[in-house]
C-alpha cells in the first residue's frame, strides 16, 4: 500500500482532485467506484469546480456506488442516491443512466445484490474510492464481515448508526440494514484509493496499514490488493509508527 500524508485537508484534496481530473481526461470512458459520507465531499466539490471552469466531461463516464441504506426510498433526502445526485451528479454533465447505486428498496434484496455483482463484473471498476469508518469498515462491511464476499445485505453496527445520526432527525430514523459491495467486490477494482481525514480515523488507519489482516478490521483486507493508495491528513496519520 502506498501512503500519502498531507499537512492539511486542503492540500490533500488539491492533490487527489488533480489525480482524478487527469485520469478522467486520459480515459473519458473511465469506470469510477464512488463513495458517500463526509470524507469525499471536498473531492466532489473540486471536480464540479473543474467541470465548470475547464469543461472536463463526464458524458461517457460510468459510476458505481459502494452502498445504499435498505428501507429508504431513492428520493429520501438521506438516501445515498440523493446524496450522489445533489453532491456531484446534478452539477456535472454525466448521464444519470450511467450512474449506478444499489437499490435498498428492491423487493428481493438478495437478487438485487446478485444483479449488482453481475453489473460490476460486466463493467469492471478502474478506480474505487473509499472512505473508512471509525471501526475500519469500508462500504458498509462492518467488523466481522467476510473479507471475500460479493455484494451483501449487511446490518449496520451501532457505532456506524451513531456516526450517521447527524444526517437524520433522530436515531429512530437511521436505517439498521444496508446493501453494500462486499470486500471481495471492492478488491476487484484495478486501483483503490482510500481517503481518511481527522483524528477520529487515526486508530482505524493504524490498524488498516500496520495491523494483521483480520475480519475485525475490514479495511485491512486492502493489504492484499496490489494497487492501493491511501490519502491521509496529518491527524488521520497521527498514530502511524513511521
Ligand atoms: P465519513 O464516513 O466519510 O462520513 O467519515 C466514512 C465511512 O463511513 O466510510
Short mmCIF file of C-alpha atoms and ligand atoms in Angstrom, two decimals:
data_model
loop_
_atom_site.label_atom_id
_atom_site.label_comp_id
_atom_site.label_asym_id
_atom_site.label_seq_id
_atom_site.Cartn_x
_atom_site.Cartn_y
_atom_site.Cartn_z
CA UNK A 1 0.00 0.00 0.00
CA UNK A 2 1.22 3.45 -0.83
CA UNK A 3 0.54 6.01 1.91
CA UNK A 4 0.46 9.74 1.16
CA UNK A 5 0.34 12.12 4.12
CA UNK A 6 -0.66 15.76 3.66
CA UNK A 7 -0.22 18.67 6.07
CA UNK A 8 -3.77 19.86 5.54
CA UNK A 9 -7.08 18.62 4.18
CA UNK A 10 -6.85 21.37 1.58
CA UNK A 11 -3.57 20.09 0.13
CA UNK A 12 -4.86 16.51 0.25
CA UNK A 13 -7.93 17.30 -1.82
CA UNK A 14 -5.97 19.53 -4.18
CA UNK A 15 -3.70 16.59 -4.97
CA UNK A 16 -6.50 14.00 -5.09
CA UNK A 17 -8.69 16.09 -7.37
CA UNK A 18 -5.79 16.67 -9.77
CA UNK A 19 -5.24 12.94 -9.85
CA UNK A 20 -8.90 12.25 -10.67
CA UNK A 21 -9.16 15.01 -13.28
CA UNK A 22 -6.07 13.72 -15.07
CA UNK A 23 -7.40 10.15 -15.04
CA UNK A 24 -10.80 11.24 -16.39
CA UNK A 25 -9.17 13.30 -19.15
CA UNK A 26 -6.87 10.40 -20.05
CA UNK A 27 -9.77 7.93 -20.16
CA UNK A 28 -13.12 9.64 -20.87
CA UNK A 29 -14.84 6.21 -20.63
CA UNK A 30 -13.48 5.56 -17.15
CA UNK A 31 -15.46 3.47 -14.64
CA UNK A 32 -15.36 5.09 -11.22
CA UNK A 33 -16.36 3.40 -7.98
CA UNK A 34 -17.70 6.17 -5.75
CA UNK A 35 -18.32 6.62 -2.05
CA UNK A 36 -20.65 8.69 0.11
CA UNK A 37 -20.08 10.14 3.59
CA UNK A 38 -18.47 13.39 4.60
CA UNK A 39 -14.93 12.50 3.53
CA UNK A 40 -15.25 12.65 -0.28
CA UNK A 41 -17.34 15.85 -0.36
CA UNK A 42 -14.34 18.20 -0.90
CA UNK A 43 -13.21 15.97 -3.80
CA UNK A 44 -16.63 16.18 -5.44
CA UNK A 45 -16.66 19.97 -4.94
CA UNK A 46 -13.34 20.26 -6.71
CA UNK A 47 -14.47 18.03 -9.59
CA UNK A 48 -17.55 20.25 -10.03
CA UNK A 49 -15.40 23.39 -9.93
CA UNK A 50 -13.09 21.94 -12.55
CA UNK A 51 -16.01 20.82 -14.73
CA UNK A 52 -17.43 24.36 -14.68
CA UNK A 53 -14.09 26.03 -15.28
CA UNK A 54 -12.29 23.63 -17.61
CA UNK A 55 -15.21 21.66 -19.08
CA UNK A 56 -13.78 18.26 -18.12
CA UNK A 57 -16.53 16.00 -19.41
CA UNK A 58 -18.28 13.06 -17.73
CA UNK A 59 -20.51 12.26 -20.73
CA UNK A 60 -19.01 8.81 -21.16
CA UNK A 61 -18.01 8.16 -17.56
CA UNK A 62 -19.78 5.36 -15.67
CA UNK A 63 -20.02 5.33 -11.88
CA UNK A 64 -20.80 2.58 -9.38
CA UNK A 65 -21.53 3.46 -5.78
CA UNK A 66 -20.46 1.32 -2.88
CA UNK A 67 -23.65 1.08 -0.90
CA UNK A 68 -27.14 2.22 -0.01
CA UNK A 69 -29.40 2.09 3.01
CA UNK A 70 -32.09 -0.57 2.99
CA UNK A 71 -35.64 0.61 3.51
CA UNK A 72 -35.44 4.22 2.44
CA UNK A 73 -36.68 5.41 -0.94
CA UNK A 74 -34.24 6.63 -3.60
CA UNK A 75 -35.88 10.03 -3.27
CA UNK A 76 -35.45 10.19 0.54
CA UNK A 77 -33.21 13.17 1.42
CA UNK A 78 -30.73 10.84 3.16
CA UNK A 79 -30.59 8.09 0.55
CA UNK A 80 -27.17 7.68 -0.98
CA UNK A 81 -28.75 8.13 -4.42
CA UNK A 82 -29.98 11.58 -3.32
CA UNK A 83 -26.57 12.32 -1.79
CA UNK A 84 -24.77 11.49 -5.03
CA UNK A 85 -27.20 13.43 -7.20
CA UNK A 86 -27.01 16.50 -5.01
CA UNK A 87 -23.30 16.37 -4.17
CA UNK A 88 -21.96 15.51 -7.62
CA UNK A 89 -24.11 14.19 -10.46
CA UNK A 90 -26.51 17.14 -10.80
CA UNK A 91 -23.56 19.51 -11.24
CA UNK A 92 -21.62 17.73 -14.00
CA UNK A 93 -22.56 16.52 -17.49
CA UNK A 94 -22.86 12.85 -16.52
CA UNK A 95 -25.74 10.79 -17.90
CA UNK A 96 -27.70 9.68 -14.81
CA UNK A 97 -28.34 6.33 -16.52
CA UNK A 98 -24.60 5.75 -16.28
CA UNK A 99 -24.60 6.23 -12.50
CA UNK A 100 -25.37 3.10 -10.52
CA UNK A 101 -26.29 2.88 -6.85
CA UNK A 102 -27.62 -0.42 -5.48
CA UNK A 103 -31.30 -0.27 -4.58
CA UNK A 104 -32.22 -0.54 -0.92
CA UNK A 105 -35.90 -0.80 -1.81
CA UNK A 106 -35.77 -3.86 -4.08
CA UNK A 107 -38.48 -6.37 -3.14
CA UNK A 108 -35.88 -9.14 -3.36
CA UNK A 109 -32.70 -7.73 -1.86
CA UNK A 110 -30.66 -10.90 -2.35
CA UNK A 111 -31.48 -10.78 -6.04
CA UNK A 112 -30.59 -7.08 -6.16
CA UNK A 113 -27.19 -7.92 -4.60
CA UNK A 114 -26.59 -10.61 -7.24
CA UNK A 115 -27.60 -8.21 -10.01
CA UNK A 116 -25.23 -5.56 -8.66
CA UNK A 117 -22.34 -8.01 -8.68
CA UNK A 118 -23.19 -9.03 -12.24
CA UNK A 119 -23.18 -5.37 -13.24
CA UNK A 120 -19.80 -4.84 -11.55
CA UNK A 121 -18.36 -7.94 -13.19
CA UNK A 122 -19.63 -6.91 -16.62
CA UNK A 123 -18.20 -3.42 -16.42
CA UNK A 124 -15.26 -3.55 -14.03
CA UNK A 125 -14.12 -0.61 -11.94
CA UNK A 126 -10.96 1.27 -12.84
CA UNK A 127 -10.64 3.33 -9.65
CA UNK A 128 -12.57 2.60 -6.46
CA UNK A 129 -12.81 5.47 -3.98
CA UNK A 130 -13.22 4.55 -0.30
CA UNK A 131 -13.74 6.35 2.97
CA UNK A 132 -13.26 4.41 6.18
CA UNK A 133 -15.41 4.11 9.29
CA UNK A 134 -14.02 4.71 12.78
CA UNK A 135 -14.37 0.93 13.15
CA UNK A 136 -12.43 0.44 9.87
CA UNK A 137 -15.47 -0.51 7.83
CA UNK A 138 -15.27 0.01 4.07
CA UNK A 139 -18.56 0.40 2.29
CA UNK A 140 -20.87 -0.99 4.95
CA UNK A 141 -18.69 -4.04 5.59
CA UNK A 142 -18.59 -3.85 9.36
CA UNK A 143 -16.08 -5.69 11.61
CA UNK A 144 -16.68 -9.43 11.34
CA UNK A 145 -17.58 -9.26 7.63
CA UNK A 146 -16.34 -11.88 5.22
CA UNK A 147 -13.23 -10.50 3.51
CA UNK A 148 -14.05 -12.17 0.16
CA UNK A 149 -17.74 -11.62 -0.34
CA UNK A 150 -19.62 -10.05 -3.22
CA UNK A 151 -22.43 -7.55 -2.67
CA UNK A 152 -24.28 -8.31 0.55
CA UNK A 153 -27.21 -7.23 2.66
CA UNK A 154 -25.42 -6.11 5.80
CA UNK A 155 -26.59 -4.90 9.21
CA UNK A 156 -25.15 -1.61 10.45
CA UNK A 157 -23.38 -1.57 13.80
CA UNK A 158 -24.50 0.86 16.49
CA UNK A 159 -21.15 2.69 16.06
CA UNK A 160 -21.94 3.35 12.40
CA UNK A 161 -25.53 4.36 13.18
CA UNK A 162 -24.19 6.74 15.87
CA UNK A 163 -21.77 8.23 13.33
CA UNK A 164 -24.56 8.74 10.78
CA UNK A 165 -27.34 10.03 13.06
CA UNK A 166 -26.07 13.57 12.33
CA UNK A 167 -27.75 13.29 8.91
CA UNK A 168 -31.17 12.29 10.32
CA UNK A 169 -33.66 13.87 12.75
CA UNK A 170 -33.06 11.17 15.36
CA UNK A 171 -31.77 7.63 15.86
CA UNK A 172 -35.16 6.06 15.17
CA UNK A 173 -34.83 7.23 11.54
CA UNK A 174 -31.33 5.80 11.00
CA UNK A 175 -31.55 2.59 8.96
CA UNK A 176 -30.31 -0.63 10.53
CA UNK A 177 -29.51 -2.53 7.33
CA UNK A 178 -27.63 -1.72 4.12
CA UNK A 179 -26.83 -3.20 0.75
CA UNK A 180 -23.10 -2.90 0.11
CA UNK A 181 -20.45 -4.05 -2.29
CA UNK A 182 -18.61 -6.78 -0.41
CA UNK A 183 -14.91 -6.60 0.31
CA UNK A 184 -14.37 -9.15 -2.45
CA UNK A 185 -16.23 -6.86 -4.89
CA UNK A 186 -14.12 -3.88 -3.79
CA UNK A 187 -10.87 -5.82 -4.22
CA UNK A 188 -11.70 -6.50 -7.89
CA UNK A 189 -11.14 -2.83 -8.78
CA UNK A 190 -7.96 -2.13 -10.79
CA UNK A 191 -6.96 0.57 -8.32
CA UNK A 192 -8.25 1.55 -4.89
CA UNK A 193 -7.96 4.97 -3.27
CA UNK A 194 -8.81 5.23 0.41
CA UNK A 195 -9.15 8.69 1.95
CA UNK A 196 -9.23 9.47 5.66
CA UNK A 197 -9.15 12.81 7.41
CA UNK A 198 -9.32 13.73 11.08
CA UNK A 199 -8.05 12.26 14.34
CA UNK A 200 -11.15 10.08 14.80
CA UNK A 201 -9.89 7.90 11.92
CA UNK A 202 -6.32 7.55 13.25
CA UNK A 203 -6.81 4.23 15.02
CA UNK A 204 -8.69 2.63 12.12
CA UNK A 205 -5.91 3.79 9.81
CA UNK A 206 -3.15 2.41 12.02
CA UNK A 207 -4.90 -0.97 12.21
CA UNK A 208 -5.55 -0.97 8.46
CA UNK A 209 -1.97 -0.25 7.47
CA UNK A 210 0.11 -1.70 10.27
CA UNK A 211 -2.11 -4.41 11.74
CA UNK A 212 -2.80 -8.01 10.77
CA UNK A 213 -5.30 -8.82 8.04
CA UNK A 214 -8.38 -9.66 10.05
CA UNK A 215 -12.16 -9.59 9.82
CA UNK A 216 -12.10 -7.35 12.89
CA UNK A 217 -10.54 -4.63 10.72
CA UNK A 218 -12.35 -4.89 7.38
CA UNK A 219 -10.07 -2.35 5.65
CA UNK A 220 -7.03 -4.49 6.49
CA UNK A 221 -8.07 -6.68 3.52
CA UNK A 222 -6.74 -3.89 1.31
CA UNK A 223 -3.24 -5.12 2.17
CA UNK A 224 -3.91 -7.99 -0.26
CA UNK A 225 -4.52 -5.68 -3.25
CA UNK A 226 -1.55 -4.64 -5.36
CA UNK A 227 -2.59 -1.06 -6.17
CA UNK A 228 -3.91 0.80 -3.15
CA UNK A 229 -3.12 4.43 -2.40
CA UNK A 230 -4.10 5.85 0.98
CA UNK A 231 -4.54 9.64 1.22
CA UNK A 232 -4.29 10.92 4.80
CA UNK A 233 -4.16 14.25 6.52
CA UNK A 234 -1.73 14.62 9.44
CA UNK A 235 -4.43 13.89 12.01
CA UNK A 236 -5.57 10.63 10.41
CA UNK A 237 -1.90 9.61 10.09
CA UNK A 238 -1.03 10.57 13.66
CA UNK A 239 -0.86 7.02 15.10
CA UNK A 240 1.25 5.52 12.31
CA UNK A 241 4.62 4.37 13.59
CA UNK A 242 6.64 5.58 10.60
P1 LIG B 1 -17.35 9.64 6.69
O1 LIG B 1 -17.75 8.11 6.57
O2 LIG B 1 -16.66 9.98 5.43
O3 LIG B 1 -18.65 10.38 6.83
O4 LIG B 1 -16.47 9.75 7.89
C1 LIG B 1 -16.83 7.22 6.07
C2 LIG B 1 -17.38 5.82 6.11
O5 LIG B 1 -18.21 5.53 6.99
O6 LIG B 1 -16.97 5.02 5.27
#
